[in-house]
Coordinates of C-alpha atoms and ligand atoms in Angstrom, one line a residue:
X10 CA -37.2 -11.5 -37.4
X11 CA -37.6 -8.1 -35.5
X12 CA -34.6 -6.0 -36.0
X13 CA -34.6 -4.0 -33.3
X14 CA -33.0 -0.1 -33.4
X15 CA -29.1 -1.5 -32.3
X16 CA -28.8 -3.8 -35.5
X17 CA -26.9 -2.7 -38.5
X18 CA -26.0 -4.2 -41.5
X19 CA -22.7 -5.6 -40.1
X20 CA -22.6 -5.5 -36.5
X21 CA -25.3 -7.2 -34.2
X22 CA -25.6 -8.8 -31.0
X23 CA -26.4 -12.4 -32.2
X24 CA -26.3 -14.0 -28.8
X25 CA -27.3 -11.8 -25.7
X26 CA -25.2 -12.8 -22.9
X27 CA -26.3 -14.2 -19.7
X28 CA -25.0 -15.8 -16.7
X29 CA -27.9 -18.1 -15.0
X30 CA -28.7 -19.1 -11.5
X31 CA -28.9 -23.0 -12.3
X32 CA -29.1 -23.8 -8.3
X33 CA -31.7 -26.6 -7.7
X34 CA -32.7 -26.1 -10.9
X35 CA -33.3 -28.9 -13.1
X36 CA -31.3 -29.4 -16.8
X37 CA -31.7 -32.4 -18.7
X38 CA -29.0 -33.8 -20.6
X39 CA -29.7 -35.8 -23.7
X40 CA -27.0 -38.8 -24.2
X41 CA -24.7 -41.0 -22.2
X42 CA -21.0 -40.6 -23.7
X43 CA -17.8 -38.9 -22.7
X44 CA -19.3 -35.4 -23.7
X45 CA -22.5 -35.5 -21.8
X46 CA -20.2 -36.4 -19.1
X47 CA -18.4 -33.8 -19.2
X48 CA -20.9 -31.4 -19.7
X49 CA -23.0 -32.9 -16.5
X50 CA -19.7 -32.3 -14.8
X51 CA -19.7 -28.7 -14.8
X52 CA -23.5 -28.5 -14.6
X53 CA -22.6 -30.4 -10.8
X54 CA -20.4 -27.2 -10.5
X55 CA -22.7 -25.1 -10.7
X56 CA -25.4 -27.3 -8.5
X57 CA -27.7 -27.5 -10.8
X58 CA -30.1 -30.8 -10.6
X59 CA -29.1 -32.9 -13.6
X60 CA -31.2 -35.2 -15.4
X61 CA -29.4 -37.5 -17.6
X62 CA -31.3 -39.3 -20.3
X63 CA -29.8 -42.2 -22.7
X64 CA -30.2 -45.9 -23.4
X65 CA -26.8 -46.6 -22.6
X66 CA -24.3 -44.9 -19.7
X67 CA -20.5 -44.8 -19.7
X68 CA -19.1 -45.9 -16.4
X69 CA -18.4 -42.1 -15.2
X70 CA -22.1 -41.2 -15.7
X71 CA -23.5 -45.0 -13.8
X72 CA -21.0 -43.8 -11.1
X73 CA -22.6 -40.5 -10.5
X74 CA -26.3 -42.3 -10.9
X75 CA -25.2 -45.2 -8.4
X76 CA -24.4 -41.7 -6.1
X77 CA -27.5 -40.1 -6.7
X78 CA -25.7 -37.3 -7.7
X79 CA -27.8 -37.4 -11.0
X80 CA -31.4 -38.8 -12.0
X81 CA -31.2 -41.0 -15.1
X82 CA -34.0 -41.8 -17.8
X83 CA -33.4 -44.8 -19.3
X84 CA -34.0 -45.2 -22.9
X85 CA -34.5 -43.1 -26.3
X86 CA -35.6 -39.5 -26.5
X87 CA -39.0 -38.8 -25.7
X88 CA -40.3 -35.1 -25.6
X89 CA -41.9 -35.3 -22.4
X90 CA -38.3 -35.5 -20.0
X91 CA -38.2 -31.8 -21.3
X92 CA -41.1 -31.5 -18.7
X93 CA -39.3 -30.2 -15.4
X94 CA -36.4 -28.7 -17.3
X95 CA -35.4 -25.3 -17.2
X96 CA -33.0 -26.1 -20.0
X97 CA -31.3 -28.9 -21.9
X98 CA -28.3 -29.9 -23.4
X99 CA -27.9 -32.2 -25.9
X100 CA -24.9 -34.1 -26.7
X101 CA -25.7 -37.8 -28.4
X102 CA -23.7 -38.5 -32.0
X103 CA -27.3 -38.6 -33.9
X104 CA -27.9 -35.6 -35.3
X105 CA -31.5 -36.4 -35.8
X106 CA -31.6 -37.3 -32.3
X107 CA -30.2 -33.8 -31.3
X108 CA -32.4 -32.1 -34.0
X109 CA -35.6 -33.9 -32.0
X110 CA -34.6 -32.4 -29.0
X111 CA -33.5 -29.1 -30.2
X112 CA -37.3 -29.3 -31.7
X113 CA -38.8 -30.4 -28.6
X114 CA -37.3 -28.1 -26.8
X115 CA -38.1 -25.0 -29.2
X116 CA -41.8 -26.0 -28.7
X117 CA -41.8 -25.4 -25.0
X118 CA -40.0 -22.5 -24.8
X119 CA -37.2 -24.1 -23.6
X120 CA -33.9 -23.1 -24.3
X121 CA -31.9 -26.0 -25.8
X122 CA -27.7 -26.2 -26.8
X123 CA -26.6 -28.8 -28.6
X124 CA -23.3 -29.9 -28.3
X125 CA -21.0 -28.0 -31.0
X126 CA -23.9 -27.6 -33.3
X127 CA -24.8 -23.4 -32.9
X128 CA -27.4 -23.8 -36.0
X129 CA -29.5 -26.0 -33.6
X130 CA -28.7 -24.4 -30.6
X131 CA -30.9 -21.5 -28.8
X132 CA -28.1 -20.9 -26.0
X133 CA -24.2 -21.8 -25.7
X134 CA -22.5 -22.3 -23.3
X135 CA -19.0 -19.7 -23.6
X136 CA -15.2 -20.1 -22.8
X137 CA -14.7 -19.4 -19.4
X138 CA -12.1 -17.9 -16.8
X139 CA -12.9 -18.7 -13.4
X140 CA -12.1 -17.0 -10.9
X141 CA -14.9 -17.7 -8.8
X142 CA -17.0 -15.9 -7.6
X143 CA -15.4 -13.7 -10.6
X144 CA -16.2 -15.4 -13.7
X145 CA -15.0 -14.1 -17.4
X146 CA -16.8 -15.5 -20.4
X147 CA -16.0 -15.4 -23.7
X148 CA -17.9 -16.2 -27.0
X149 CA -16.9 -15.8 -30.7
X150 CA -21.1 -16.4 -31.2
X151 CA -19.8 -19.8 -32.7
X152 CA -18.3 -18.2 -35.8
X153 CA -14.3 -18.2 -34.4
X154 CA -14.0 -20.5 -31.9
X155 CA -10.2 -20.8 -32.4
X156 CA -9.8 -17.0 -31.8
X157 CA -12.1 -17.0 -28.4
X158 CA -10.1 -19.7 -27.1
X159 CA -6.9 -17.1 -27.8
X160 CA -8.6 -15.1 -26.1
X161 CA -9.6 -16.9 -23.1
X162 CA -5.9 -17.9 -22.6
X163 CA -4.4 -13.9 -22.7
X164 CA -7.2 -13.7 -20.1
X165 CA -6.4 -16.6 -18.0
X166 CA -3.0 -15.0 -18.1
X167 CA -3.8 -11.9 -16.6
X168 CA -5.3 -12.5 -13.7
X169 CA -3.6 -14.4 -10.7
X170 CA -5.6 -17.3 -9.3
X171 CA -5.9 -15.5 -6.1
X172 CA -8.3 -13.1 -7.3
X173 CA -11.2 -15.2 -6.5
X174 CA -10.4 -15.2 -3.0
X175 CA -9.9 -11.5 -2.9
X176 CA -13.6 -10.8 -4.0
X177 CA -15.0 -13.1 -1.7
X178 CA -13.2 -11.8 1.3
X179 CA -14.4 -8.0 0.1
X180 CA -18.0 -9.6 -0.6
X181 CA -18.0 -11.0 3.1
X182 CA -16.4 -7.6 4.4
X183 CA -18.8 -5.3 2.4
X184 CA -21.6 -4.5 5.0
X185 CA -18.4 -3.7 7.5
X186 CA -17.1 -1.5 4.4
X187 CA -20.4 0.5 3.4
X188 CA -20.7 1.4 7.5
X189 CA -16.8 2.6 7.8
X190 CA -16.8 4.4 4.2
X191 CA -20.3 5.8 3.9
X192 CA -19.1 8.3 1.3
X193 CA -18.8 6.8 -2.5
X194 CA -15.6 8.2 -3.0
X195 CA -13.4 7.4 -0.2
X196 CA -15.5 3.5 -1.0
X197 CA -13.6 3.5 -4.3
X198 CA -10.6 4.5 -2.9
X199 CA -10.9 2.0 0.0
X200 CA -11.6 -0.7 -3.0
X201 CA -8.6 0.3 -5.0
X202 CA -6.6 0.3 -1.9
X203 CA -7.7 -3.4 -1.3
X204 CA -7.5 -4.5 -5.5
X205 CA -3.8 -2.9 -5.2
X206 CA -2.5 -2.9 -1.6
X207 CA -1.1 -5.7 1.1
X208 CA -4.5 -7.7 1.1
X209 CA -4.1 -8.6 -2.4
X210 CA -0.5 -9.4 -2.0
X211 CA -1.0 -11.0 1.0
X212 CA -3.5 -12.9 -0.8
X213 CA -0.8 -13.7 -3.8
X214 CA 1.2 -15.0 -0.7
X215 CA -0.9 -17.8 0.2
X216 CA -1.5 -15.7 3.6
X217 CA -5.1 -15.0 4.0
X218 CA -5.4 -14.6 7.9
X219 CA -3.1 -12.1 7.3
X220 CA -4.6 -10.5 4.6
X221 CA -8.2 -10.4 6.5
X222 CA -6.3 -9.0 9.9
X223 CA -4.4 -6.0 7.9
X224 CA -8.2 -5.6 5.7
X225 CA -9.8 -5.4 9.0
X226 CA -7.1 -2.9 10.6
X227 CA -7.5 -0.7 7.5
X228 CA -11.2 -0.3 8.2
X229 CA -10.7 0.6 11.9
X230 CA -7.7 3.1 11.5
X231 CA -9.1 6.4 11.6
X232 CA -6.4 7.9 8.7
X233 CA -6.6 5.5 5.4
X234 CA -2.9 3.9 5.1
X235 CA -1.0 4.9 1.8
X236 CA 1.6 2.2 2.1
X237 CA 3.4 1.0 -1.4
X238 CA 5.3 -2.2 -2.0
X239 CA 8.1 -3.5 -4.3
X240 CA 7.8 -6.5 -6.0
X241 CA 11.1 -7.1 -7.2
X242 CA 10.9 -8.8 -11.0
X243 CA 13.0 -11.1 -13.0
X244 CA 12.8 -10.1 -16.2
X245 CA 14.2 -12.9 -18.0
X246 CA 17.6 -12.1 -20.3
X247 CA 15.7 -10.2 -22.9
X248 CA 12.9 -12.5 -25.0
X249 CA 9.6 -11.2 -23.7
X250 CA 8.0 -14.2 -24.0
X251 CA 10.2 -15.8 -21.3
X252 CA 8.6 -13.3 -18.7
X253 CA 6.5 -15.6 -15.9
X254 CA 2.9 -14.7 -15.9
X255 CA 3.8 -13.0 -12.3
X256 CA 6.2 -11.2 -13.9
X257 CA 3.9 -10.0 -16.8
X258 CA 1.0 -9.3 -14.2
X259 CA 3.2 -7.1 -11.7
X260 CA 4.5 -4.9 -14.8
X261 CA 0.6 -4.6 -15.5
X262 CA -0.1 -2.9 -11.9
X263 CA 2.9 -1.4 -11.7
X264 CA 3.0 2.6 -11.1
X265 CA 6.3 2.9 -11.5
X266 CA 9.3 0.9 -12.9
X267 CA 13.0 1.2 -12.1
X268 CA 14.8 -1.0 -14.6
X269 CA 18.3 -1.8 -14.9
X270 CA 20.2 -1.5 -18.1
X271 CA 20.5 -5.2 -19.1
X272 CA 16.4 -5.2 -19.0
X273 CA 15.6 -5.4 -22.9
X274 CA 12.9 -2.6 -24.2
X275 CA 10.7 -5.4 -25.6
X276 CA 10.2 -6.5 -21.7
X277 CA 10.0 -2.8 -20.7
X278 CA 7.4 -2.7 -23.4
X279 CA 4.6 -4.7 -21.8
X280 CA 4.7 -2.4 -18.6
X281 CA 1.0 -0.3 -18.1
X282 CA 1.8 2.6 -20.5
X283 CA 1.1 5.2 -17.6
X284 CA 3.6 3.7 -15.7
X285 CA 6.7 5.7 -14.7
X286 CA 9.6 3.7 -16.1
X287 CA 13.2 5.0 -14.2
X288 CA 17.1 3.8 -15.9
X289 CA 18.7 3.4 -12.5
X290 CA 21.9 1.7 -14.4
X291 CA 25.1 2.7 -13.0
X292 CA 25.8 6.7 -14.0
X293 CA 28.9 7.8 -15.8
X294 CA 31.7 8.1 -13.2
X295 CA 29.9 6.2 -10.5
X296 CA 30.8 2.9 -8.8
X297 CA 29.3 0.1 -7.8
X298 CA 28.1 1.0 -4.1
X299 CA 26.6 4.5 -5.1
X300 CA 24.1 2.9 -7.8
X301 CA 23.2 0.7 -5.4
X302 CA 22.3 3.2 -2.7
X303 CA 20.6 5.1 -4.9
X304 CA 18.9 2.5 -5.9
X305 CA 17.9 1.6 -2.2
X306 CA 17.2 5.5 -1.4
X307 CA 14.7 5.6 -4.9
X308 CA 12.8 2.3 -4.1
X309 CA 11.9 3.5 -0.8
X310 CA 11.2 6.7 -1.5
X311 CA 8.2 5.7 -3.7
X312 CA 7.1 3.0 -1.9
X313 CA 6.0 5.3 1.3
X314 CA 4.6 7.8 -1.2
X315 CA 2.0 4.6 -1.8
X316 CA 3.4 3.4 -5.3
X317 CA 3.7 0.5 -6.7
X318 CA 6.9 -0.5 -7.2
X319 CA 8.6 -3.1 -9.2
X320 CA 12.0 -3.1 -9.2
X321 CA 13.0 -5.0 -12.9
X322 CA 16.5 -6.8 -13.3
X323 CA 17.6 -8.5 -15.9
X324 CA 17.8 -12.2 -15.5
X325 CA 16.8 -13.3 -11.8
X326 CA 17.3 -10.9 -8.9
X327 CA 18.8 -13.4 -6.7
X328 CA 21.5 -14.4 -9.2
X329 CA 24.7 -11.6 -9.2
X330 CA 21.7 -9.4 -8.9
X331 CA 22.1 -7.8 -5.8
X332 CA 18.4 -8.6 -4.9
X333 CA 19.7 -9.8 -1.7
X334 CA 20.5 -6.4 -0.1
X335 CA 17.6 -4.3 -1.8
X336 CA 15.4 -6.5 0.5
X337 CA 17.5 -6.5 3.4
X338 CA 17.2 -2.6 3.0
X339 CA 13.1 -2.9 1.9
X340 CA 13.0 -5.1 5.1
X341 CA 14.6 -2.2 7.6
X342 CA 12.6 0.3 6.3
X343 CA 9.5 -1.8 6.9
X344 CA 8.0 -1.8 3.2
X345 CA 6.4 -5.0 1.7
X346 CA 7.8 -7.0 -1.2
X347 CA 7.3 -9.7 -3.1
X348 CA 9.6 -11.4 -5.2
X349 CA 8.7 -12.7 -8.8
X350 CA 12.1 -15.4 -10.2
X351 CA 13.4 -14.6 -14.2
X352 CA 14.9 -17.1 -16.1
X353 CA 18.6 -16.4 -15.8
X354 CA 21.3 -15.9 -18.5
X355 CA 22.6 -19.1 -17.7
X356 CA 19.6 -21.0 -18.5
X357 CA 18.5 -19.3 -21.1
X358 CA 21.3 -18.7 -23.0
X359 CA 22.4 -22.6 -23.0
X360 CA 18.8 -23.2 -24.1
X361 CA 18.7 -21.1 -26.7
X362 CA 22.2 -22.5 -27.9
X363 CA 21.5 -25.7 -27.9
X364 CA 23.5 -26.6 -24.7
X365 CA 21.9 -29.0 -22.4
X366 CA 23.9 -27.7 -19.1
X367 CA 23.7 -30.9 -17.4
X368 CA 24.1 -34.6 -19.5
X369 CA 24.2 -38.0 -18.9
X370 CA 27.7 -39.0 -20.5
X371 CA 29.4 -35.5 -19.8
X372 CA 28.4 -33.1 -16.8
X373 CA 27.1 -34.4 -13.6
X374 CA 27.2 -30.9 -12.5
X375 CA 26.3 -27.5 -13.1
X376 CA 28.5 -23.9 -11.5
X377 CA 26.8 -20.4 -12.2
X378 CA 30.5 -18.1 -11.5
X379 CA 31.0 -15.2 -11.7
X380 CA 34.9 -14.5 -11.7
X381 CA 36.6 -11.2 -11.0
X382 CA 39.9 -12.0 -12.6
X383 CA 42.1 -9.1 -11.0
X384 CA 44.6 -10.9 -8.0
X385 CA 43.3 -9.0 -5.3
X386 CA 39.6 -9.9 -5.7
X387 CA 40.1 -13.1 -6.7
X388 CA 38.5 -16.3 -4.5
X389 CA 37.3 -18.4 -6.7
X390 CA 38.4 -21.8 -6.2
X391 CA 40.2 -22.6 -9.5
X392 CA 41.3 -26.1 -8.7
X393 CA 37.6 -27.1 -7.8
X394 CA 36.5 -25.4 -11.3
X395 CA 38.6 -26.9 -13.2
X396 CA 37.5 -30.5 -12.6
X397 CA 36.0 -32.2 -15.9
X398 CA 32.2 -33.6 -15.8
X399 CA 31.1 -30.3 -15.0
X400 CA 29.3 -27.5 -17.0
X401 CA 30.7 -23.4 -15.7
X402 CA 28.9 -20.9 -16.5
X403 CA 30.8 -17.8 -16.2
X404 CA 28.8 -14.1 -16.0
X405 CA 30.9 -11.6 -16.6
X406 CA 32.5 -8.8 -18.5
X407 CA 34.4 -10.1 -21.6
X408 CA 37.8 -8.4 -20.9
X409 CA 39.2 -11.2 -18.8
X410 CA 38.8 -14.0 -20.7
X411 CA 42.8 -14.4 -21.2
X412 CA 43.7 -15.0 -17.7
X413 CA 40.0 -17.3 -17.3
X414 CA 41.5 -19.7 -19.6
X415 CA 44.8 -19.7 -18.4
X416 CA 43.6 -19.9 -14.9
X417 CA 41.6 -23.1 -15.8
X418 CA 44.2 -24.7 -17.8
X419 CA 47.0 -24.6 -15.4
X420 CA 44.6 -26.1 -12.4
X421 CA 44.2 -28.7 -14.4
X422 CA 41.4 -28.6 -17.1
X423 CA 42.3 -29.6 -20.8
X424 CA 42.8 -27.3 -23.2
X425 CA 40.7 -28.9 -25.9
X426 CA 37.1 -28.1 -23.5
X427 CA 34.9 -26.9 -25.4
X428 CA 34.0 -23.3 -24.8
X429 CA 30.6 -21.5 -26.1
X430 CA 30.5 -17.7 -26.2
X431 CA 26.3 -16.6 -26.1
X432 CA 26.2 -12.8 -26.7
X433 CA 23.2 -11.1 -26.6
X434 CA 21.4 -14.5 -25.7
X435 CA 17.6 -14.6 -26.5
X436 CA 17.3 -11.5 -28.4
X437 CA 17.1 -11.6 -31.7
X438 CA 20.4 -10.3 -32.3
X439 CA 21.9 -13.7 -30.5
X440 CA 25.2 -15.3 -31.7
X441 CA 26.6 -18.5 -30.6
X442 CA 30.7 -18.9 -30.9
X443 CA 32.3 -22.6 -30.1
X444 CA 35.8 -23.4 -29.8
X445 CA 38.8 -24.7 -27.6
X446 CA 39.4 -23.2 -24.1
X447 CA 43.3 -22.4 -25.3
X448 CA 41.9 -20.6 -27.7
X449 CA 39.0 -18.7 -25.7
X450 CA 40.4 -14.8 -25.9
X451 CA 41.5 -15.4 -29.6
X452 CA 38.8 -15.9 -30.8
X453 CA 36.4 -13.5 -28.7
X454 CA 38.5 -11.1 -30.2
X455 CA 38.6 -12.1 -33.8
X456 CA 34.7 -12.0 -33.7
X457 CA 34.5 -9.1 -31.5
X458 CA 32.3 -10.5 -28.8
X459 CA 31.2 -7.5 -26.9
X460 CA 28.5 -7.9 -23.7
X461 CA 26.2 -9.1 -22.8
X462 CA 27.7 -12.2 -23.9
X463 CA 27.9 -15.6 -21.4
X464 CA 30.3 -18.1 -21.4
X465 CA 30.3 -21.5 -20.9
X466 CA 33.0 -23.8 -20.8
X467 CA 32.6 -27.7 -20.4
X468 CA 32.0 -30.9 -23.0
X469 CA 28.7 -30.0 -23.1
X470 CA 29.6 -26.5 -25.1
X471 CA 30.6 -28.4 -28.5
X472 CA 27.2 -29.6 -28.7
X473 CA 25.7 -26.3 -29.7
X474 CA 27.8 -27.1 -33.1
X475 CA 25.0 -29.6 -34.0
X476 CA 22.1 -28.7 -31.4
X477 CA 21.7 -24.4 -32.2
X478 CA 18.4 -23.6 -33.4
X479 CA 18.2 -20.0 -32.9
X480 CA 19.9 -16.7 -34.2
X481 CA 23.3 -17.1 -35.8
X482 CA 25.8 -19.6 -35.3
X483 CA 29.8 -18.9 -36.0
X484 CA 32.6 -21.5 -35.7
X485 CA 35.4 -19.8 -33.5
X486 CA 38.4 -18.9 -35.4
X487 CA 41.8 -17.6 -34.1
X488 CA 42.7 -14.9 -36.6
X489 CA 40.4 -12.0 -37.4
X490 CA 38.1 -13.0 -40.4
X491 CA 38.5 -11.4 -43.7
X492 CA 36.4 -8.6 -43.5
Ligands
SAH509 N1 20.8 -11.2 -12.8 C1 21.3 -11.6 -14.2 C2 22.8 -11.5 -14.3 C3 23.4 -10.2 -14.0 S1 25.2 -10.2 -14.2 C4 20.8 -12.9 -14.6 O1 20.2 -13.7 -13.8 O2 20.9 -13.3 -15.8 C5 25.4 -9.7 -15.8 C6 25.9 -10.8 -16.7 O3 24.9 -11.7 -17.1 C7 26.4 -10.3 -18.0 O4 27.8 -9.8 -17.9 C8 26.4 -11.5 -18.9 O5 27.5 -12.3 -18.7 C9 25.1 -12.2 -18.4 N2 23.9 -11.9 -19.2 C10 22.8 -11.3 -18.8 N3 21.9 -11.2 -19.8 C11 22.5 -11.8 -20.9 C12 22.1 -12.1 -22.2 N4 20.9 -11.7 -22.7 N5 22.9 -12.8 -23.0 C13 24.1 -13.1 -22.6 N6 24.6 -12.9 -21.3 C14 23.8 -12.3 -20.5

């Protein structure tokens, strides 16, 4: 074999890739079974014009025939269906039958693949990520197909499905874009703009009128537009692998980051590493209303200086996550957002405890509270909560668990519910604590339950005694433990 100047001892290209125009083309497919089917399947994808030859069809395959979607030669292999064939695929269960045709094939310079056989194959056909008319393949050259296939899926991952659409529209747009950027460089920036900007959200949004209007505008405006956007990002309670794929993909464009202080560094860890990541967790001295507007003043100010924005919170934004009024603010000041959900404390932690929040035989119902214990901010509606059947889940500080359980108790609830303390749920430093609602502040104290911890109080807390599965597990007790 000629080894050409690029191959070393250890490293050369075995297969050269390719991506072939199979329109009108003709491909014959040896066999008749569930694999050729498949295989003629995406061969229809890509319009090719199959040829199917076997003595026997499976109904999918006769379907297709009856159709005249595909040509069929009835009967055993013969070398001469190779004639019109720009290639073939073989995928019968005789290996000697596949071997012919690999042969047959070989002699007329016709390039052959055999299903999952790569020593009697000339081409294979690779792991794909389509996108179309973006397509991504992948191949291990047939030595690690389990690792290609890990691969594929990180890359599936990566890109959202809308991406396809957003080449097309550029490819349709691209005479319009050469004429109104003649000059290479402002072309790449105009590109960035529309791989980053509004189109490509608007795209995300399922809006692409929209996106084509505000693609068009762009082209006619005189002065390019620089305008950012905030996507505003649940970042799950702390595991990173309970980001969404939106999630993960928005911390991948992101230019900048402002993250709050319950967002764990593992999440913050995935972010583009030239991304500017901003603490805007409440300062020293501060309260409540000036961290917010700060917030508010930051997330604007860098989104009209044409940044990216995501705006990470622990959790879900929309649950005692003030997302609410950063996009009633984002909204008056005219700057685009999206918003991506987290999984919540509240579902996380139960699942990661072993608490099914909602069961047949003991809670019909599920409350998310938050509870500001002090009299003059109280509203909660303590008779309602303390109804049995349900499942509370309280976030909150755990300094007012005394006057919680008391509150509960005297509205009515027993004092043998089960409670469930989750501190520091999904992270690997996660705890679980069960006991009796009379007993609640005892024994948070005892085991020194500090935040972020989540409580949950209902019969279907004592099942994390049997169902836990993750991090450590501690019956509550009343008196401090021996140290
Ligand atoms: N938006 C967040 C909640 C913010 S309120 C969400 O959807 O999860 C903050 C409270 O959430 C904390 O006081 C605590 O009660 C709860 N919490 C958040 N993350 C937690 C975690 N990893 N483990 C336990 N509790 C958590």
């Amino acid at each position: 074999m000629y080894a050409g100047p690029s191959r070393q001892a250890d490293h050369f290209m075995k297969l050269f890739p390719l991506f072939a125009d199979l329109q009108g083309r003709r491909v014959l497919v040896v066999g008749g079974g569930e694999v050729a089917a498949r295989k003629v399947q995406v061969l229809l994808e890509a319009s090719a014009d199959v040829q199917v030859g076997a003595p026997e069809l499976v109904p999918e395959l006769a379907e297709l025939a009856d159709q005249g979607r595909i040509r069929v030669f009835k009967g055993e292999f013969q070398p001469a269906w190779l004639d019109e064939a720009w290639l073939v695929v073989a995928a019968t269960d005789d290996r000697s039958v596949n071997a012919a045709v690999s042969e047959a094939a070989e002699a007329r310079r016709i390039f052959s693949n055999v299903v999952d056989d790569a020593e009697l194959s000339s081409f294979q056909v690779p792991s794909i990520v389509d996108r179309s008319p973006l397509i991504v393949a992948i191949s291990s050259s047939g030595v690690a197909p389990v690792l290609a296939r890990r691969l594929r899926e990180r890359i599936e991952s990566l890109f959202d499905h809308s991406l396809g659409s957003l080449a097309a529209l550029a490819a349709r747009h691209r005479p319009r874009i050469r004429e109104r950027r003649p000059d290479l460089k402002q072309r790449r920036r105009f590109y960035d703009w529309l791989l980053d900007g509004p189109v490509a959200s608007l795209l995300r949004q399922q809006q692409p009128a929209e996106a084509e209007r505000v693609l068009k505008a762009e082209l006619d405006s005189p002065q390019p537009a620089s305008q950012g956007s905030v996507v505003l990002v649940g970042a799950g309670p702390g595991d990173p692998g309970l980001l969404t794929l939106k999630a993960l993909r928005a911390l991948n464009e992101a230019d900048v980051i402002l993250y709050d202080r319950l967002v764990s560094p593992a999440v913050l860890a995935l972010a583009r590493r030239d991304a500017d990541r901003v603490s805007v967790g409440k300062l020293l001295g501060e309260d409540h209303n000036a961290t917010q507007s700060r917030i508010h003043a930051l997330l604007v100010k860098h989104a009209q200086a044409g940044r990216r924005v995501v705006r990470l919170k622990g959790g879900d934004a929309f649950i005692f996550g003030r997302g609410g009024e950063e996009l009633e603010y984002l909204r008056a000041h005219h700057i685009r957002y999206e918003v991506v959900p987290g999984i919540t404390a509240a579902l996380a932690c139960a699942a990661y405890a072993g608490i099914p929040l909602t069961h047949r035989d003991h809670a019909q119902s599920v409350r998310l509270v938050t509870a500001h214990c002090r009299e003059d901010e109280d509203t909660l509606d303590w008779a309602g909560l303390a109804r049995e059947h349900q499942t509370l889940a309280f976030y909150m500080g755990v300094g007012q668990l005394e006057t919680l359980s008391t509150r509960l108790i005297s509205h009515g609830r027993s004092a043998a519910t089960p409670f469930a303390l989750i501190e520091n749920g999904s992270r690997p430093e996660q705890r679980v604590i069960t006991g009796r609602l009379d007993e609640l502040a005892a024994v948070a104290r005892s085991h020194n339950v500090r935040a972020p911890a989540l409580l949950v109080i209902g019969e279907v807390a004592g099942l994390a005694r049997q169902l836990h599965w993750f991090g450590r597990y501690e019956e509550g007790q009343r008196e401090a433990l021996a140290a």
